[in-house]
PDB file of C-alpha atoms in Angstrom:
ATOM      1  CA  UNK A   2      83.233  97.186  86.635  1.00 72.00           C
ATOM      2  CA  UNK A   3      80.150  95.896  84.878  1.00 73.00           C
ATOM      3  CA  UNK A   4      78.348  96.608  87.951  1.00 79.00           C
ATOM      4  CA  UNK A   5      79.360 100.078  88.533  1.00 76.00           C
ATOM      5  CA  UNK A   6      78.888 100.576  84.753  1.00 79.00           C
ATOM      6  CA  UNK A   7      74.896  99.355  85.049  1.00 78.00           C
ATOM      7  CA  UNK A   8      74.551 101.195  88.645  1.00 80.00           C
ATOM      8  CA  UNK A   9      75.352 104.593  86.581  1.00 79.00           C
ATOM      9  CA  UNK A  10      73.718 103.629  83.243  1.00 80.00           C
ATOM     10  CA  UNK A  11      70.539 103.723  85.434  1.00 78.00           C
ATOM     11  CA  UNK A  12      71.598 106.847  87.434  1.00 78.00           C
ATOM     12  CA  UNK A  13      72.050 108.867  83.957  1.00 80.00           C
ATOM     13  CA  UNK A  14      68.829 107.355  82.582  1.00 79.00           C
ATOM     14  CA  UNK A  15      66.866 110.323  84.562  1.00 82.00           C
ATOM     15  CA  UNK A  16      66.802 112.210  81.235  1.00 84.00           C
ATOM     16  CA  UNK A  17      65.500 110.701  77.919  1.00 89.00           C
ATOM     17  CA  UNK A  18      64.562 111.614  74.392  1.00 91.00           C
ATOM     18  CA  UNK A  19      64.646 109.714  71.251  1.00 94.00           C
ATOM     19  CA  UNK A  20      68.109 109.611  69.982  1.00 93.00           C
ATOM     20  CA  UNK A  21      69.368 107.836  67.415  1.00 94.00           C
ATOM     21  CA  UNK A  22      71.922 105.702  68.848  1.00 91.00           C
ATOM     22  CA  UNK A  23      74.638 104.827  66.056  1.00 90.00           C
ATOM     23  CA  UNK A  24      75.568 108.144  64.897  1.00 90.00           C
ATOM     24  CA  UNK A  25      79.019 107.496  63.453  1.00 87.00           C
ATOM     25  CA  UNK A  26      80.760 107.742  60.313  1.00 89.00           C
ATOM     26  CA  UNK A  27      79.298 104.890  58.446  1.00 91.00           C
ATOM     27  CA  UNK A  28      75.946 106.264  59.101  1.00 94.00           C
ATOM     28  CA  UNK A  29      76.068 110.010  57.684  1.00 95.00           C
ATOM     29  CA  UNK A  30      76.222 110.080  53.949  1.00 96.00           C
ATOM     30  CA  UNK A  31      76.925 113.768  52.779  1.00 95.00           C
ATOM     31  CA  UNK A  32      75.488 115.629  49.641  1.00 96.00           C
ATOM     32  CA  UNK A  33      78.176 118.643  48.944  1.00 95.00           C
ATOM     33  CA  UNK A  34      78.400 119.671  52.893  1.00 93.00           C
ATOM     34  CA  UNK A  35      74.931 118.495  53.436  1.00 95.00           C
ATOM     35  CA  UNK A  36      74.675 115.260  56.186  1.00 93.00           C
ATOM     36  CA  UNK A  37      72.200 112.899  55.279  1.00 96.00           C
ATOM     37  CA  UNK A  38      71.843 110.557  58.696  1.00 95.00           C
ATOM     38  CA  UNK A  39      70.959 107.344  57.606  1.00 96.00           C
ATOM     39  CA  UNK A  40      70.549 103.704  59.442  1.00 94.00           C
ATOM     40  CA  UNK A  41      68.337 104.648  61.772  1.00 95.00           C
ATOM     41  CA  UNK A  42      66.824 100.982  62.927  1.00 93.00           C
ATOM     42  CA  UNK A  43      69.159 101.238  66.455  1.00 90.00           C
ATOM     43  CA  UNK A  44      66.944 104.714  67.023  1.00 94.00           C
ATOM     44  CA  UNK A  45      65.135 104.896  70.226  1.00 95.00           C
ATOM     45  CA  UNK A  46      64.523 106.406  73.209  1.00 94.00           C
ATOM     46  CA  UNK A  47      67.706 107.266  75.560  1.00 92.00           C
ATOM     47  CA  UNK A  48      69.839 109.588  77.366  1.00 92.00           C
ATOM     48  CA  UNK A  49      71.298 112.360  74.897  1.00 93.00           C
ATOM     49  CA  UNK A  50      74.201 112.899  76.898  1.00 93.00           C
ATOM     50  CA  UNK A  51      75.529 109.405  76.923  1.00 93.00           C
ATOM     51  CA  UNK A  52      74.389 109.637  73.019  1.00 94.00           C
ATOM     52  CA  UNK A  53      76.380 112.951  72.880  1.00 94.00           C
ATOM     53  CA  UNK A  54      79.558 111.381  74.392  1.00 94.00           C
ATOM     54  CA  UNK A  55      79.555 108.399  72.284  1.00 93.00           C
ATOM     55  CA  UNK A  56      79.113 110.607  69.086  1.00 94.00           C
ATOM     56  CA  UNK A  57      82.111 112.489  70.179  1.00 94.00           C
ATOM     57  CA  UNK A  58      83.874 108.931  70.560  1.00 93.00           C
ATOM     58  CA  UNK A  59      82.953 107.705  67.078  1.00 91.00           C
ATOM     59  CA  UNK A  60      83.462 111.349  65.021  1.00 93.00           C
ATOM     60  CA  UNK A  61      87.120 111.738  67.101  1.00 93.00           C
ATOM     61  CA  UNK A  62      88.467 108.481  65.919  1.00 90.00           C
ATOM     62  CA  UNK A  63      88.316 106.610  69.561  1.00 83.00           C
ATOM     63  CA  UNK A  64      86.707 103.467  67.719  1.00 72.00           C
ATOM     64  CA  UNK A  65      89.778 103.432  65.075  1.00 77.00           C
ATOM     65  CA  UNK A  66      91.940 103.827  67.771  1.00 76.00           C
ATOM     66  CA  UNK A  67      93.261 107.054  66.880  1.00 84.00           C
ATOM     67  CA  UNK A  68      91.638 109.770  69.196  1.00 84.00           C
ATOM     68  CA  UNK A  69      91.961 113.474  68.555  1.00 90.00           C
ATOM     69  CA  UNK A  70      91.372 115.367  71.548  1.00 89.00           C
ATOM     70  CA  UNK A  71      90.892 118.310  69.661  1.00 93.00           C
ATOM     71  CA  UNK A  72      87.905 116.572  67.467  1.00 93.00           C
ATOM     72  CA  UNK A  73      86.574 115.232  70.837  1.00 92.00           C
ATOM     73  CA  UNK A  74      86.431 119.241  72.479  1.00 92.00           C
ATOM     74  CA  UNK A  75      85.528 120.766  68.926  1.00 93.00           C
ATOM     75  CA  UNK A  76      82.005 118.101  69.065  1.00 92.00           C
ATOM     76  CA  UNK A  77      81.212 118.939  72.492  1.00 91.00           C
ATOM     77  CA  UNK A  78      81.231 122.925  72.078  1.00 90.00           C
ATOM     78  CA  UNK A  79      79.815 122.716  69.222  1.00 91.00           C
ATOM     79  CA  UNK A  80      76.465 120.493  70.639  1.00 91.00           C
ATOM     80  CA  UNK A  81      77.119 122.975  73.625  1.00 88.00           C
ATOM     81  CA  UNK A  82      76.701 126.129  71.222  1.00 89.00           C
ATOM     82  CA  UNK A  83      73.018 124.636  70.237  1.00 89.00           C
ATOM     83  CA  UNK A  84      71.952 123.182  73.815  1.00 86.00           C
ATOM     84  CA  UNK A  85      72.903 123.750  77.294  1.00 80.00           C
ATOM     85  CA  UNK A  86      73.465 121.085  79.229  1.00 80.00           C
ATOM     86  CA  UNK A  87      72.728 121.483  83.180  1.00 80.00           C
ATOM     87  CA  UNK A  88      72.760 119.392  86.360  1.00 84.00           C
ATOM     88  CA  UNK A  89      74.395 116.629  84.787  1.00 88.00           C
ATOM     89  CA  UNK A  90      76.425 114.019  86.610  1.00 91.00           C
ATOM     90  CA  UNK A  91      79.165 113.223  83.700  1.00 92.00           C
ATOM     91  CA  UNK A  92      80.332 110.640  85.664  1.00 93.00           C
ATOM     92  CA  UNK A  93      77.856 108.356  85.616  1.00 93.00           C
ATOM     93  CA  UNK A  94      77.165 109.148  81.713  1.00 93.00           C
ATOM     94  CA  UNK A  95      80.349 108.290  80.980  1.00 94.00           C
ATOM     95  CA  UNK A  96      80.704 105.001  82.919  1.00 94.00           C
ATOM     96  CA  UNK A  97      77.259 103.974  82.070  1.00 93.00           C
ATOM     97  CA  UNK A  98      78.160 104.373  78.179  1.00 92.00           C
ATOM     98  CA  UNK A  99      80.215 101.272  79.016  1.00 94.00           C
ATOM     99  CA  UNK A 100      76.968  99.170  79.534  1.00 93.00           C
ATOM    100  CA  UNK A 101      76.560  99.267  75.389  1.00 91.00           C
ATOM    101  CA  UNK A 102      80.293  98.158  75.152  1.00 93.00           C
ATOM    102  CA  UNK A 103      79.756  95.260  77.574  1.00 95.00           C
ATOM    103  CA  UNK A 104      76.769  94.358  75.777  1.00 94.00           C
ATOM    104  CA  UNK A 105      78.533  94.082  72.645  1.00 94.00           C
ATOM    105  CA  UNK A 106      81.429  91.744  74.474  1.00 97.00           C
ATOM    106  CA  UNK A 107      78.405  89.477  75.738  1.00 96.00           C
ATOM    107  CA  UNK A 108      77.009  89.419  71.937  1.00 96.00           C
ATOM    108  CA  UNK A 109      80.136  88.481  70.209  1.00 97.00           C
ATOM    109  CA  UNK A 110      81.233  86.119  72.433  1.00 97.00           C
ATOM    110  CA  UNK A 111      78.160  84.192  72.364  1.00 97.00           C
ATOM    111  CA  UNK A 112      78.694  84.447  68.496  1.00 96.00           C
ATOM    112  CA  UNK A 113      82.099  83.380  68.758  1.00 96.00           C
ATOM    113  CA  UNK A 114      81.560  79.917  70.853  1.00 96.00           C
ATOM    114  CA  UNK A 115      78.351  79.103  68.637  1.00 95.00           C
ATOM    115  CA  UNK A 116      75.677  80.185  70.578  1.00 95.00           C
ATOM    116  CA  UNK A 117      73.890  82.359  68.050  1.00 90.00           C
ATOM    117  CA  UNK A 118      75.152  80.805  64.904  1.00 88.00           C
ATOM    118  CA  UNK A 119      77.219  77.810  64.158  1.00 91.00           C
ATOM    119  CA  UNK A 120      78.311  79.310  61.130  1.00 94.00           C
ATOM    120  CA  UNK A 121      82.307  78.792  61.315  1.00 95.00           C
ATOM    121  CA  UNK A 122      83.044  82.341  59.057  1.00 95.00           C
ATOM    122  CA  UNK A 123      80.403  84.285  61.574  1.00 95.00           C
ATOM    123  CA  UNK A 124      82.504  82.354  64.692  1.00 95.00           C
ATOM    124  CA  UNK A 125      85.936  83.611  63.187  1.00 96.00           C
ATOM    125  CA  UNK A 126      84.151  87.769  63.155  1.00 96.00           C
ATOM    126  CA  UNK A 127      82.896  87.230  66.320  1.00 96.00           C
ATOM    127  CA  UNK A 128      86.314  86.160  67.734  1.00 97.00           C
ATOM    128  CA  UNK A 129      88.041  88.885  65.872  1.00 97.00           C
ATOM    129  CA  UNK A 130      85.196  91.627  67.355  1.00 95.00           C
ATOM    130  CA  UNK A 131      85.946  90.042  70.991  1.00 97.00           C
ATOM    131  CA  UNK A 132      89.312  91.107  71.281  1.00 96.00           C
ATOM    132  CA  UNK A 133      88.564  94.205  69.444  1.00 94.00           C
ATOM    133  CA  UNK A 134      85.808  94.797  71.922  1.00 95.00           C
ATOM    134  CA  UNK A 135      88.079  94.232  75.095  1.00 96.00           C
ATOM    135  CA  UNK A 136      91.128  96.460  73.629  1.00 93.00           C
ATOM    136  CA  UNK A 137      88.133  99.340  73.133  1.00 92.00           C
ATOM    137  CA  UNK A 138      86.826  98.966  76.988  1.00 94.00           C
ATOM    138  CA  UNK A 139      90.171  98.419  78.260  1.00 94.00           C
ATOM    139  CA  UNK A 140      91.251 101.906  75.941  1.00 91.00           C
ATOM    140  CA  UNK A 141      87.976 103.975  77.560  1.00 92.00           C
ATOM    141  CA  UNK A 142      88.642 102.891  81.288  1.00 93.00           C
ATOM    142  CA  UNK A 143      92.017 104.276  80.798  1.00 91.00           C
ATOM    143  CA  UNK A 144      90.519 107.238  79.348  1.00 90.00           C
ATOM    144  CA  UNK A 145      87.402 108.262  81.896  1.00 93.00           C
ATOM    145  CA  UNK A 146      88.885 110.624  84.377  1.00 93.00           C
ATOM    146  CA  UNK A 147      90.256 112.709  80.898  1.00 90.00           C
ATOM    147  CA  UNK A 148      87.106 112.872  79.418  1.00 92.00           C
ATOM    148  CA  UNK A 149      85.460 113.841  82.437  1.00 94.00           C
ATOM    149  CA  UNK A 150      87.721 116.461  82.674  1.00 93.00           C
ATOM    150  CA  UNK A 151      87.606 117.512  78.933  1.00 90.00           C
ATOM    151  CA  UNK A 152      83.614 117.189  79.142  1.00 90.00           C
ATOM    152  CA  UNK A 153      83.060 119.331  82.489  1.00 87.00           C
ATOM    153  CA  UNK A 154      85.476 122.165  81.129  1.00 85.00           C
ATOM    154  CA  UNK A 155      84.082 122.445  77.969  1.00 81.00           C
ATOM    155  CA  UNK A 156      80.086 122.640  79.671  1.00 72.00           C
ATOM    156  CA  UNK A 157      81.159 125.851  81.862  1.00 60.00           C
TER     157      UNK A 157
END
C-alpha cells in the first residue's frame, strides 16, 4: 500500500502552491466568528487538493473518529463555491494523502523503540500514537472509494 500511496503522492504533485498543511481545529483560534489561522511552521509548498481533502478530514471529525459525512460534503462545496477544481485525478490525491499518515507511523515508531529519544514518558506517547496511527490508516483505506465518490459528485 505504501507503494501505491507514494506512486500517487507523486502523480498528484503536478499542481502546487503554498498551503499550509495542518489546518485543523487546534490551529484556528476564532475572534466572535472571525478565524484566526495560527501554527503555521508545517506551511509550505504542496498540492491544495490533497490539502483540501485532509482539511475536510480534520474539520468532519475523521481524526476523532467520529466522521460526519455531511461536514465532509458541506467543506468541499463550500471550497468548490470559491475555486473550481478541474482535471483532477481524486484518486491519486486521496491515496497519496496516505504518504503523510505513513510518515507519521514511521516517526512514532522510531519514537516508540528509542530511536529519537530515550526518554521513557516520550516512548509511552509514541506507542500510544502508533496504534492510534494504524486504527486512522486502517479507518481511511476503508473509507477511499466513499470519498472518492462524495469528492467527484460534489466537483460536478
Amino acid at each position: 500500500m505504501l507503494k501505491r500511496a507514494n506512486e500517487s503522492f507523486n502523480a498528484s504533485n503536478k499542481n502546487q502552491t503554498i498551503c499550509h498543511c495542518d489546518i485543523d481545529p487546534k490551529n484556528v483560534m476564532w475572534n466572535n466568528d472571525n478565524p484566526i489561522i495560527i501554527d503555521w511552521e508545517c506551511a509550505g509548498v504542496a498540492n491544495p487538493e490533497r490539502e483540501l481533502l485532509e482539511d475536510a478530514l480534520c474539520w468532519s471529525g475523521f481524526l476523532s473518529n467520529n466522521s460526519s459525512e455531511e461536514k465532509f460534503i458541506a467543506i468541499l462545496k463550500e471550497y468548490f463555491k470559491y475555486r473550481k477544481i478541474e482535471d483532477v485525478e481524486w484518486y491519486d490525491v486521496i491515496c497519496g494523502n496516505l504518504v503523510g499518515r505513513f510518515g507519521w507511523l514511521k516517526y512514532n515508531l522510531e519514537r516508540s523503540l528509542g530511536i529519537v529519544s530515550n526518554d521513557v514518558e516520550e516512548m509511552k506517547l509514541a506507542e500510544n500514537e502508533v496504534v492510534k496511527t494504524i486504527d486512522e490508516i486502517n479507518r481511511y483505506l476503508d473509507l477511499i472509494g466513499d470519498m472518492y465518490d462524495i469528492i467527484t459528485k460534489s466537483t460536478i
